[in-house]
Coordinates of C-alpha atoms and ligand atoms in Angstrom, one line a residue:
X1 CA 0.0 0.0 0.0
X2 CA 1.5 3.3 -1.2
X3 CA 1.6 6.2 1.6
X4 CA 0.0 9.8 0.8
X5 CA 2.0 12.7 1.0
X6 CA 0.3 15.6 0.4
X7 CA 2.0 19.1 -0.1
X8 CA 0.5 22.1 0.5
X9 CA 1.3 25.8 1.1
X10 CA 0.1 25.6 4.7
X11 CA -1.0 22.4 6.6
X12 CA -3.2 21.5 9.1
X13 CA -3.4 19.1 12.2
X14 CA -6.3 17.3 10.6
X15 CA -7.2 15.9 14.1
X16 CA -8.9 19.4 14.8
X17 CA -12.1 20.0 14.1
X18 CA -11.5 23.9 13.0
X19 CA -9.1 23.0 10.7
X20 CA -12.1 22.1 7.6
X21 CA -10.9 22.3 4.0
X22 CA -8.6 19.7 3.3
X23 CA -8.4 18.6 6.2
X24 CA -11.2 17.4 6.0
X25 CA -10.9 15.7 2.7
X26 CA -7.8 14.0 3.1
X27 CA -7.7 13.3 6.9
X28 CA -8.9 9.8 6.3
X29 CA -6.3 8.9 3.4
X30 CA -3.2 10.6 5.7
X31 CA -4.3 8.9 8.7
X32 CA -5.5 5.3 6.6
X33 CA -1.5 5.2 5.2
X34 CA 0.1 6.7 7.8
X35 CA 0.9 10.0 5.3
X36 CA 2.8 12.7 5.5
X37 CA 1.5 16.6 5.1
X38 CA 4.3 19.0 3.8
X39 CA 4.3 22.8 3.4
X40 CA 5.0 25.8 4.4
X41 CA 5.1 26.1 8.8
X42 CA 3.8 30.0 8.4
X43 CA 7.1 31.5 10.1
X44 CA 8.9 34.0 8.3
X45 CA 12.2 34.6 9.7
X46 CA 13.4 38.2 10.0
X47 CA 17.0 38.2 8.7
X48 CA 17.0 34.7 7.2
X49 CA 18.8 33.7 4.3
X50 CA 17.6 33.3 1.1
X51 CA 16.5 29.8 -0.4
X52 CA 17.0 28.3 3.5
X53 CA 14.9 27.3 6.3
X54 CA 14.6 24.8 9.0
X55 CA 12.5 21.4 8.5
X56 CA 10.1 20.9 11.7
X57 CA 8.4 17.3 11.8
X58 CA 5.7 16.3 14.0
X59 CA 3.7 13.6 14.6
X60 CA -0.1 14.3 14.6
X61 CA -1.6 10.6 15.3
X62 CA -0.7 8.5 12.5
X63 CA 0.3 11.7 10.4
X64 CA 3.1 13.5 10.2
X65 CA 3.6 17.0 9.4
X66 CA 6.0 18.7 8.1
X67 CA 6.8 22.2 7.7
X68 CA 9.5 24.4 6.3
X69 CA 10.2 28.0 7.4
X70 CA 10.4 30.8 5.0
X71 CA 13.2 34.1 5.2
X72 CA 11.2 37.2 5.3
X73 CA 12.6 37.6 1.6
X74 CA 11.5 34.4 0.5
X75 CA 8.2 35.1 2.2
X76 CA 7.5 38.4 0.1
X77 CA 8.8 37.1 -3.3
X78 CA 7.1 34.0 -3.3
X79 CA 4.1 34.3 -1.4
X80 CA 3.1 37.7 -1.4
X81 CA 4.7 38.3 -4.2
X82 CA 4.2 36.2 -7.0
X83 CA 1.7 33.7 -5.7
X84 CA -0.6 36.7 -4.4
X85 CA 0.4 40.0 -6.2
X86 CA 1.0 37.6 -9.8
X87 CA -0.8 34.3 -10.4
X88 CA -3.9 34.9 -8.4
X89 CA -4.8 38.1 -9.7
X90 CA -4.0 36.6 -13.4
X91 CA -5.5 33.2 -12.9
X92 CA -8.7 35.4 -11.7
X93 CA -8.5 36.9 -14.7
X94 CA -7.1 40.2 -13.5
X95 CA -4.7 41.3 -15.3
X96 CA -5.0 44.9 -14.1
X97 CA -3.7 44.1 -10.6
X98 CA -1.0 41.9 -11.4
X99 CA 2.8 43.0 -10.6
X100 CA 5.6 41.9 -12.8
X101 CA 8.3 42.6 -10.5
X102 CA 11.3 39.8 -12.0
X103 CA 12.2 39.7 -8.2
X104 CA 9.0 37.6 -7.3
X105 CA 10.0 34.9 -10.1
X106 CA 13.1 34.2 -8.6
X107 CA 11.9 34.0 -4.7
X108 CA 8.8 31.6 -6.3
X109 CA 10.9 29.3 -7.9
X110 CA 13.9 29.1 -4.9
X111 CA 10.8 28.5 -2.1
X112 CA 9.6 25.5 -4.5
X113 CA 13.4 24.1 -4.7
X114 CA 14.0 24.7 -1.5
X115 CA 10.5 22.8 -0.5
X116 CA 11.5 20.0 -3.2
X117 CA 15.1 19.8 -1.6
X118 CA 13.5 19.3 2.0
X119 CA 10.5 17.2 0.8
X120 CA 13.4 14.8 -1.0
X121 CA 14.5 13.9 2.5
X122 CA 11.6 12.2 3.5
X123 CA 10.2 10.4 0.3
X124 CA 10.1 6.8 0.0
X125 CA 10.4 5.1 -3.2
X126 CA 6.5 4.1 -3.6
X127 CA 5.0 7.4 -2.0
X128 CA 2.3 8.9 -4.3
X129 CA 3.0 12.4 -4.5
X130 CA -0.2 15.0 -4.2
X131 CA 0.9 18.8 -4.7
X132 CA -2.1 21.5 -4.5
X133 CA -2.4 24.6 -5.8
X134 CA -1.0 28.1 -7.3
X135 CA 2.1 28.5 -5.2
X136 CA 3.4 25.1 -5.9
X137 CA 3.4 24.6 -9.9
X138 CA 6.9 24.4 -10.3
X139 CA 7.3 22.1 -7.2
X140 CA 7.2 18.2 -9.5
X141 CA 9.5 19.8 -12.2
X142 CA 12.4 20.7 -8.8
X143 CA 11.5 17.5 -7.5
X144 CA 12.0 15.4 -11.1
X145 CA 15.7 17.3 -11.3
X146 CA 16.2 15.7 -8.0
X147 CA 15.7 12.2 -9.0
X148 CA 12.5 11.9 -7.7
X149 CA 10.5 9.4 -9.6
X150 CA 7.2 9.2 -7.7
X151 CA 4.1 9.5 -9.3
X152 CA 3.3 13.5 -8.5
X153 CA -0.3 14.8 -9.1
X154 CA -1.4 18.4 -9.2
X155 CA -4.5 19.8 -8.2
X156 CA -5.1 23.6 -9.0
X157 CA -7.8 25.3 -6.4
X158 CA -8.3 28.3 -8.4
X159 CA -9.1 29.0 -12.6
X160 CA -6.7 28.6 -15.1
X161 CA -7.7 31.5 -17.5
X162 CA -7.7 31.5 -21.2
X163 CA -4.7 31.1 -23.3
X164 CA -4.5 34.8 -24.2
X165 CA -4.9 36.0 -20.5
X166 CA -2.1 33.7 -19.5
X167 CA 0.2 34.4 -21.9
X168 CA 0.6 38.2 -20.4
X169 CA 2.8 36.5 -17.7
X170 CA 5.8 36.9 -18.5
X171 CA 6.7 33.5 -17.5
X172 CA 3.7 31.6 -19.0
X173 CA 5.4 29.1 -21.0
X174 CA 8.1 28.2 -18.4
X175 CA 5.3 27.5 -15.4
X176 CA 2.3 25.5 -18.2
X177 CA 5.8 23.0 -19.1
X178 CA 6.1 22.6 -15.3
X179 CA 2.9 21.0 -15.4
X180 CA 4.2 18.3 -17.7
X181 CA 6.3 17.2 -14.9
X182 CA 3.1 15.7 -13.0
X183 CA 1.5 12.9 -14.2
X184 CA -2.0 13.8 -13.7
X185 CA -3.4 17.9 -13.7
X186 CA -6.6 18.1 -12.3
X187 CA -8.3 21.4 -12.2
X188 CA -12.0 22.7 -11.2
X189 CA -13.7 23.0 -14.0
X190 CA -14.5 21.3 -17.6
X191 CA -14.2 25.2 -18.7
X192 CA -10.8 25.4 -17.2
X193 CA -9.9 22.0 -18.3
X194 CA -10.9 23.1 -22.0
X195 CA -8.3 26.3 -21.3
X196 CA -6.0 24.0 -20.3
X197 CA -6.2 21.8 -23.5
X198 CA -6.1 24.8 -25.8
X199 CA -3.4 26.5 -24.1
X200 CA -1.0 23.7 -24.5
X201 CA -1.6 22.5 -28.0
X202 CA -1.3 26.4 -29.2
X203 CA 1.4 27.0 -27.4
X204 CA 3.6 24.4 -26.6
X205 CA 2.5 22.6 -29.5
X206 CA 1.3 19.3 -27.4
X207 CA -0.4 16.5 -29.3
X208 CA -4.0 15.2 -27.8
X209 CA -3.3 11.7 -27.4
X210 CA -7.2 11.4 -26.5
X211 CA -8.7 10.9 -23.1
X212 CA -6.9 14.0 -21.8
X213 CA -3.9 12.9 -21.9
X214 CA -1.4 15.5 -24.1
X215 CA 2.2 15.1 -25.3
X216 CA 4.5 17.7 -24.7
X217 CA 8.6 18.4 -24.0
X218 CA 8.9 14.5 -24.3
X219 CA 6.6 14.0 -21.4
X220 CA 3.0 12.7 -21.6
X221 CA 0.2 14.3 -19.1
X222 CA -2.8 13.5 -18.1
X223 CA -5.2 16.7 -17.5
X224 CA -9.0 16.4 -16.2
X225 CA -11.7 18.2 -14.4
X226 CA -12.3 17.2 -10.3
X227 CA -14.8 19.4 -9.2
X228 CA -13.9 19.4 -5.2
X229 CA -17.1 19.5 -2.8
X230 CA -17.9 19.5 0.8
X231 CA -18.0 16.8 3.2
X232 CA -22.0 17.1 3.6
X233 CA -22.8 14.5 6.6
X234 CA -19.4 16.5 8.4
X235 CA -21.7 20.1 7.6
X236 CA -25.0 18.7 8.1
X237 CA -23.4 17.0 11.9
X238 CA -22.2 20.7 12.2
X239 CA -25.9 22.4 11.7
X240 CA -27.7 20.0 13.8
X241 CA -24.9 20.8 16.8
X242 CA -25.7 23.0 19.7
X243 CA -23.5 26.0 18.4
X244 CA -25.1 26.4 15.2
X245 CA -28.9 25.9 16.7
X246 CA -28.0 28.2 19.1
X247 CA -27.0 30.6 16.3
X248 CA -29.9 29.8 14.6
X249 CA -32.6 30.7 17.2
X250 CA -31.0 33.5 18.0
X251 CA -31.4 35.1 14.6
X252 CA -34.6 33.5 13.6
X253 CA -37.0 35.6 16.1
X254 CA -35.6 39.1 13.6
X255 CA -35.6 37.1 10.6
X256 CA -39.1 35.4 10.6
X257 CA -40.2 39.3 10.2
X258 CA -37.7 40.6 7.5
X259 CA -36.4 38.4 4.9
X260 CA -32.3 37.8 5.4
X261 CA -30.2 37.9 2.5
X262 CA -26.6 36.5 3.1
X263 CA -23.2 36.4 1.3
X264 CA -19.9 35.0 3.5
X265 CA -16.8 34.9 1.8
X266 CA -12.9 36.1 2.7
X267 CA -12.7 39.4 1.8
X268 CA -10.8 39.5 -1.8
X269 CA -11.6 41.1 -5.0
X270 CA -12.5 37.6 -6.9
X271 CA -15.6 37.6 -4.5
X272 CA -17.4 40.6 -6.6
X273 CA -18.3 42.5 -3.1
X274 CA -18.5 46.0 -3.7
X275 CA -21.0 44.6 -7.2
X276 CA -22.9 43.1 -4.6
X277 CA -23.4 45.8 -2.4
X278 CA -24.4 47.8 -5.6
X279 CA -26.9 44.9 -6.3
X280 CA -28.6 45.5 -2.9
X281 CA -28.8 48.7 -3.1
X282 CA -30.3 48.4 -6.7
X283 CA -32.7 45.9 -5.0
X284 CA -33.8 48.4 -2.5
X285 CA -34.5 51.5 -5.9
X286 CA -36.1 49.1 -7.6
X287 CA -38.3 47.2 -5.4
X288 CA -38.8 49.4 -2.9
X289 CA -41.4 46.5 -0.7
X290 CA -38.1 45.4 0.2
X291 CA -37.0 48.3 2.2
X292 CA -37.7 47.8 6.0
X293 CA -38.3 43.9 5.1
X294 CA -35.1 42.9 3.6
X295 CA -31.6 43.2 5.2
X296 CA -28.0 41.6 3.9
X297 CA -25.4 40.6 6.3
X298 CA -22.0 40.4 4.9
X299 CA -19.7 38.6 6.7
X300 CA -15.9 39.3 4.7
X301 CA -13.1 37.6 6.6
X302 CA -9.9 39.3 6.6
X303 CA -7.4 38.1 4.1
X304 CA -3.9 38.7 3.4
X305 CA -4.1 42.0 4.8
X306 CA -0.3 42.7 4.3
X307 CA -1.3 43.2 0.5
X308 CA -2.4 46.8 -0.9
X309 CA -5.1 46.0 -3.0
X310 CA -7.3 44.3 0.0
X311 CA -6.9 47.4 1.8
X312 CA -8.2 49.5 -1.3
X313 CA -10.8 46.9 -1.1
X314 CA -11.6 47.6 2.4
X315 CA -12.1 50.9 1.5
X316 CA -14.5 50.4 -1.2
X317 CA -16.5 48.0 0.9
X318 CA -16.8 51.1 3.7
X319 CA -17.8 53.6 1.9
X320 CA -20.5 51.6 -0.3
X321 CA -21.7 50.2 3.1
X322 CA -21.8 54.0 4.7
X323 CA -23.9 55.2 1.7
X324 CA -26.5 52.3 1.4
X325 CA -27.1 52.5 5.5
X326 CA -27.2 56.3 5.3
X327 CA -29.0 56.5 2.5
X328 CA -31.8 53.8 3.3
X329 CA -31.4 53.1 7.0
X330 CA -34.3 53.9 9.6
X331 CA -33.8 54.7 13.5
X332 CA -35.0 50.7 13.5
X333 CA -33.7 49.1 10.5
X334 CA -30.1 49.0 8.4
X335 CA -29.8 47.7 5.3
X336 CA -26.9 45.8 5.5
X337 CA -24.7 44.6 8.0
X338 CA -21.3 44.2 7.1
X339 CA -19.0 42.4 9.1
X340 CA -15.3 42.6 8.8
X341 CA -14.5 39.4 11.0
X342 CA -13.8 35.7 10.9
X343 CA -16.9 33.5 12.1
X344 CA -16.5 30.7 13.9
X345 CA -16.8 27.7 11.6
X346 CA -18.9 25.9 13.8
X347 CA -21.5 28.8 13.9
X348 CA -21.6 29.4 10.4
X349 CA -24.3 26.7 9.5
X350 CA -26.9 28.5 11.9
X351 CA -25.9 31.6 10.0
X352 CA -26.6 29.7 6.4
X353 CA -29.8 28.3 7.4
X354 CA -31.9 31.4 8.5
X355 CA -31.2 33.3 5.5
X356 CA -33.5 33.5 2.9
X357 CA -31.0 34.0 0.0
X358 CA -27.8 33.3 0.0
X359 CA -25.8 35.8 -2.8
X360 CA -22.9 34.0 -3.9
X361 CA -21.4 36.1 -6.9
X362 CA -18.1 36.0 -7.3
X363 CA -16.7 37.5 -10.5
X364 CA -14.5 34.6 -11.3
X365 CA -13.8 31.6 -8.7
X366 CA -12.5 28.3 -9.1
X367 CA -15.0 26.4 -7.6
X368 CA -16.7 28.2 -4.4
X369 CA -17.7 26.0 -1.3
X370 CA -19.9 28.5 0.4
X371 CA -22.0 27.7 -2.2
X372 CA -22.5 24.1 -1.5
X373 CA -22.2 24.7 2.3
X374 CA -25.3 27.1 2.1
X375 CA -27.0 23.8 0.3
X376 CA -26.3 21.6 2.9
X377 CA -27.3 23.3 6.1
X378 CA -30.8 24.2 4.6
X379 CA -33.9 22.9 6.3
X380 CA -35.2 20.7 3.2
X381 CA -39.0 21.8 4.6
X382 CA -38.1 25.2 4.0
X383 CA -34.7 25.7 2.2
X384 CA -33.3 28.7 1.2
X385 CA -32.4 29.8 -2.4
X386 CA -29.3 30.4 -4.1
X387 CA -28.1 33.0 -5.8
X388 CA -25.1 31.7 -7.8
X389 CA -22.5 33.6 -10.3
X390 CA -22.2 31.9 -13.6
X391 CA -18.2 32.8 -13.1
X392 CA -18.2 30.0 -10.4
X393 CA -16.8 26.4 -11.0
X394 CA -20.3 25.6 -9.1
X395 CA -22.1 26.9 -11.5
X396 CA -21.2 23.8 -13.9
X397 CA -22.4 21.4 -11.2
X398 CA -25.4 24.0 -9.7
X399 CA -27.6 24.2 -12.4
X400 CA -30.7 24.3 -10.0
X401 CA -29.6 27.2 -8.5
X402 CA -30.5 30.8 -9.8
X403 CA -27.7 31.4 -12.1
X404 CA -26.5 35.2 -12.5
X405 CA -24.2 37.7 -14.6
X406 CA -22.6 39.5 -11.5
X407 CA -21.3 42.2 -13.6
X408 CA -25.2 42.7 -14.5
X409 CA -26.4 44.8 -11.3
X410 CA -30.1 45.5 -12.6
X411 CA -29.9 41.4 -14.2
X412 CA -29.2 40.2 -10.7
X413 CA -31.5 42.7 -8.9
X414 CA -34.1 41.2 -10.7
X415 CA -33.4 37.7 -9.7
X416 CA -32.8 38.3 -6.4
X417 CA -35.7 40.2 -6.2
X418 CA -37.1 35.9 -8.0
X419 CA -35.5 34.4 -5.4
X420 CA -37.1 36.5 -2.7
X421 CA -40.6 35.5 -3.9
X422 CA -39.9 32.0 -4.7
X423 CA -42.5 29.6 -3.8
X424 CA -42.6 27.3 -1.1
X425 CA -42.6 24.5 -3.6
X426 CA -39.9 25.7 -6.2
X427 CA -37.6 26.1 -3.4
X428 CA -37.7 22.8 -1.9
X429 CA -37.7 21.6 -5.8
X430 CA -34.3 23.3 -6.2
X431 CA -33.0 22.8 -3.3
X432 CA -33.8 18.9 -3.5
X433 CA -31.7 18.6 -6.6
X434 CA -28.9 20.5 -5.3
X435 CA -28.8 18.5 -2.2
X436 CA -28.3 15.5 -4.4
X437 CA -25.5 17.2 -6.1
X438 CA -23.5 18.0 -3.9
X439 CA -24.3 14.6 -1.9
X440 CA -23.3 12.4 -4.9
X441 CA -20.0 14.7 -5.5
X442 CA -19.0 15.5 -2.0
X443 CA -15.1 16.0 -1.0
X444 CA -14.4 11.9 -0.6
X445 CA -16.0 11.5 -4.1
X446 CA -13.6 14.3 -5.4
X447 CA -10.7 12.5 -3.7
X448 CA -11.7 8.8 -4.4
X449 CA -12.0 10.1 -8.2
X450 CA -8.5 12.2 -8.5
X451 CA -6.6 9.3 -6.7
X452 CA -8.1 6.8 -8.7
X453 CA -7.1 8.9 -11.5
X454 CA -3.4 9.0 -10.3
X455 CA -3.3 5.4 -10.2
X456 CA -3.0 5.3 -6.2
X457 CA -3.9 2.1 -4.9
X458 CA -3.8 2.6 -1.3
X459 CA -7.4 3.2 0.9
X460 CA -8.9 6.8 -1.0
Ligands
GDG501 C1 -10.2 28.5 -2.8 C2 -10.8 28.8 -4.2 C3 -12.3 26.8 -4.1 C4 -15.4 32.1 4.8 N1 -15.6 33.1 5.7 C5 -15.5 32.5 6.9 C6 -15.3 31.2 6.7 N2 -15.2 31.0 5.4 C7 -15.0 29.6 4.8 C8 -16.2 29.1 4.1 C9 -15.6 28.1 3.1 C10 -14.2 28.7 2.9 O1 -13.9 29.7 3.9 C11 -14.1 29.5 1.6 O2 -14.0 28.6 0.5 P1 -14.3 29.0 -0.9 O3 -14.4 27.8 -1.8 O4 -15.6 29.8 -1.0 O5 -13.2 30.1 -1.4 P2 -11.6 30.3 -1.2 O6 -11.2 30.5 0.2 O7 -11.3 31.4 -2.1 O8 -11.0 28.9 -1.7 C12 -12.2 28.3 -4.3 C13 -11.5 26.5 -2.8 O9 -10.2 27.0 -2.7 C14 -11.4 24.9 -2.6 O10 -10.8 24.3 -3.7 O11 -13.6 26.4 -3.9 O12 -12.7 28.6 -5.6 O13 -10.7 30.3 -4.4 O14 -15.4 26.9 3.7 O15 -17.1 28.6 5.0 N3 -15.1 30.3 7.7 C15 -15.2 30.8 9.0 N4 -15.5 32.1 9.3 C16 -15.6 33.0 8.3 O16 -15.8 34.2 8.6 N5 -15.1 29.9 10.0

């Protein structure tokens, strides 16, 4: 039986229960093979050198982690640098807040050798190799120089744009051959997928050997799509707990009187906030039997606040907030509530089930789990409806939901304005079939399926 070692840029105990994510999702393959969980430890050493930091191993029951330290210049190049300030904006299809500084490219690529140096150490000969997302691309091409002849996977969290969006980075072709290092590229989407496929037959001149598999640089890959979900019973287990019922009857004296409309998401400029805000406020103009009887909360977790273009963000967010309140509120109603704060995870589901409408509208997301989390803490009596961007990787999956053009502020005021006045019947409907969804292609299913694909034949 082959052990799992997953790589990550930050890593989790997965025996805690905060931890969610992918924790979550591969907690029972790390602990089933006795894995190992790699990344970055989130120090950043003041004065540290270049290229070099300490390996710390622990033992978390039958897992172990272990992380790597990062020099305060390592730390801005590569993370903040071009991870966050380069390939996220650009893979979000934001090419208008990227920065090309050639001194990110050089901290990106010595953090992946320096993680492919340590990770060396600790590989066995029949580990199966699983690397996830933007910050580690290069990571199986450092590793392969090394000698390393696992089989390596890749699993990208976020879109991969189309080919003429990707070529603005300067170092397009250099990180889409990395990827022929892996043997198997998963990504979100079928729409990133197809991206994918053009990209490298137009320009890296890869041959299609059929069943997404491509020839390229005298390496054959195989690419497909692995939509990633929730683990449902684990969210459902998490609504029916004391916290969240708590949470729950708490807000559902207010909110059997006004209708709540909700949106939760870290605060970053993929999530299409301040187009939200502009919705509600459109909402409120044009169907003005909403005012006094409909209020958002936004909830927008603070995110890599270290980075200028969140803090412009936070700005924005303010002063739309400011001038919907002041421009709508009464001495006994607001609007919206916006709250700049983390939530704890475990009250989140008592949030997700008294709202009315949840607005999920990012303008470009690779997959988006609030979405599917919102699904699965509804009362199936009297569920909720969604409100989903057609920019989300959901959206493939979430056909039952109300799809909308975020960009379009009177388009989604009016369907918002549908979604408010749904009948009882169309919403449990809807929400019926997206329960099913996300049930049948929950996290384990994504897991099982990308594993399989990898040709891992240890417990998935
Ligand atoms: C990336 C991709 C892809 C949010 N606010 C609070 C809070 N959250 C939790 C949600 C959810 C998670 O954070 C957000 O997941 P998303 O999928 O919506 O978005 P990203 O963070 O951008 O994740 C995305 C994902 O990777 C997985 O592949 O779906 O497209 O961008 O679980 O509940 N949790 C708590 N308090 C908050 O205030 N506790």
């Amino acid at each position: 039986m082959s052990r799992l070692v997953v790589v990550s840029n930050r890593v989790a105990d997965p025996r805690k229960a905060a931890a969610g994510g992918l924790a979550v999702a591969l907690g029972d393959s790390l602990n089933a093979t006795g894995g190992l969980w790699f990344g970055w430890s989130g120090n950043v050493i003041e004065g540290g050198a270049a290229g070099e930091g300490e390996l710390h191993v622990q033992q978390a029951g039958n897992v172990k982690l272990a992380t790597v330290d990062l020099s305060a210049e390592d730390h801005a190049g590569y993370y903040l640098g071009y991870s966050n300030g380069v390939l996220w904006p650009v893979f979000h299809y934001r090419l208008d807040l990227a920065r090309f500084d050639t001194g990110f490219i050089e901290a990106y690529r010595r953090v992946n050798r320096l993680f492919a140096h340590k990770l060396m150490s600790l590989l066995q000969p029949d580990d199966i190799i699983w690397i996830h997302d933007y910050h580690l691309i290069p990571m199986a091409a450092e590793l392969r120089a090394m000698g390393c002849n696992n089989r390596i996977g890749f699993f990208l969290h976020i879109p991969l744009p189309p080919q003429q969006i990707l070529a603005a980075i300067p170092q397009h072709e250099w990180l889409m051959r990395a990827l022929f290092a892996y043997d198997l590229v998963g990504f979100q989407s079928e729409n990133d997928l197809l991206h994918f496929s053009r990209y490298v037959q137009a320009e890296a001149g890869a041959v299609a050997l059929g069943g997404n598999r491509f020839r390229a640089f005298h390496r054959t890959v195989r690419a497909g799509a692995f939509p990633i979900g929730i683990d449902v019973d684990e969210f459902a287990a998490l609504t029916h707990a004391q916290d969240a019922r708590d949470m729950y009857e708490r807000m559902k004296e207010e909110y059997s009187r006004r209708k709540l409309l909700l949106g939760v998401e870290r605060l970053d400029y993929s999530k299409g906030l301040p187009q939200r805000l502009k919705t509600f406020e459109t909402l409120l103009k044009k169907y003005p039997e909403n005012i006094r009887s409909a209020t958002l909360i936004q909830i927008a977790s603070p995110s890599r606040e270290d980075m200028g273009t969140y803090t412009d963000l936070l700005q924005e967010l303010e002063s739309l907030c400011g001038a919907t309140n002041g421009n709508f509120g009464e001495l006994d109603w607001m609007p919206i509530r916006y709250i700049h704060r983390n939530v704890a995870r475990k009250r989140l589901p008592g949030l997700y089930r008294v709202a009315r409408v949840a607005l999920v509208t990012p303008l470009r997301d690779g997959m988006n789990l609030v979405a599917k989390e919102f699904i699965a803490a509804q009362d199936p009596a009297d569920p909720g409806v969604l409100v989903l961007s057609r920019f989300a990787g959901a959206a493939e999956q979430l056909e039952d939901a109300l799809l909308v053009n975020p960009y379009d502020i009177d388009g989604t005021a009016d369907t918002i304005q549908r979604a408010l006045q749904m009948p009882l019947e169309e919403r449990q409907a809807r929400h019926q079939k997206l329960l099913k969804n996300i049930r049948e292609h929950d996290v384990h299913w994504w897991r099982r399926e990308f594993l399989n694909a990898l040709g891992y034949e240890g417990p998935a």
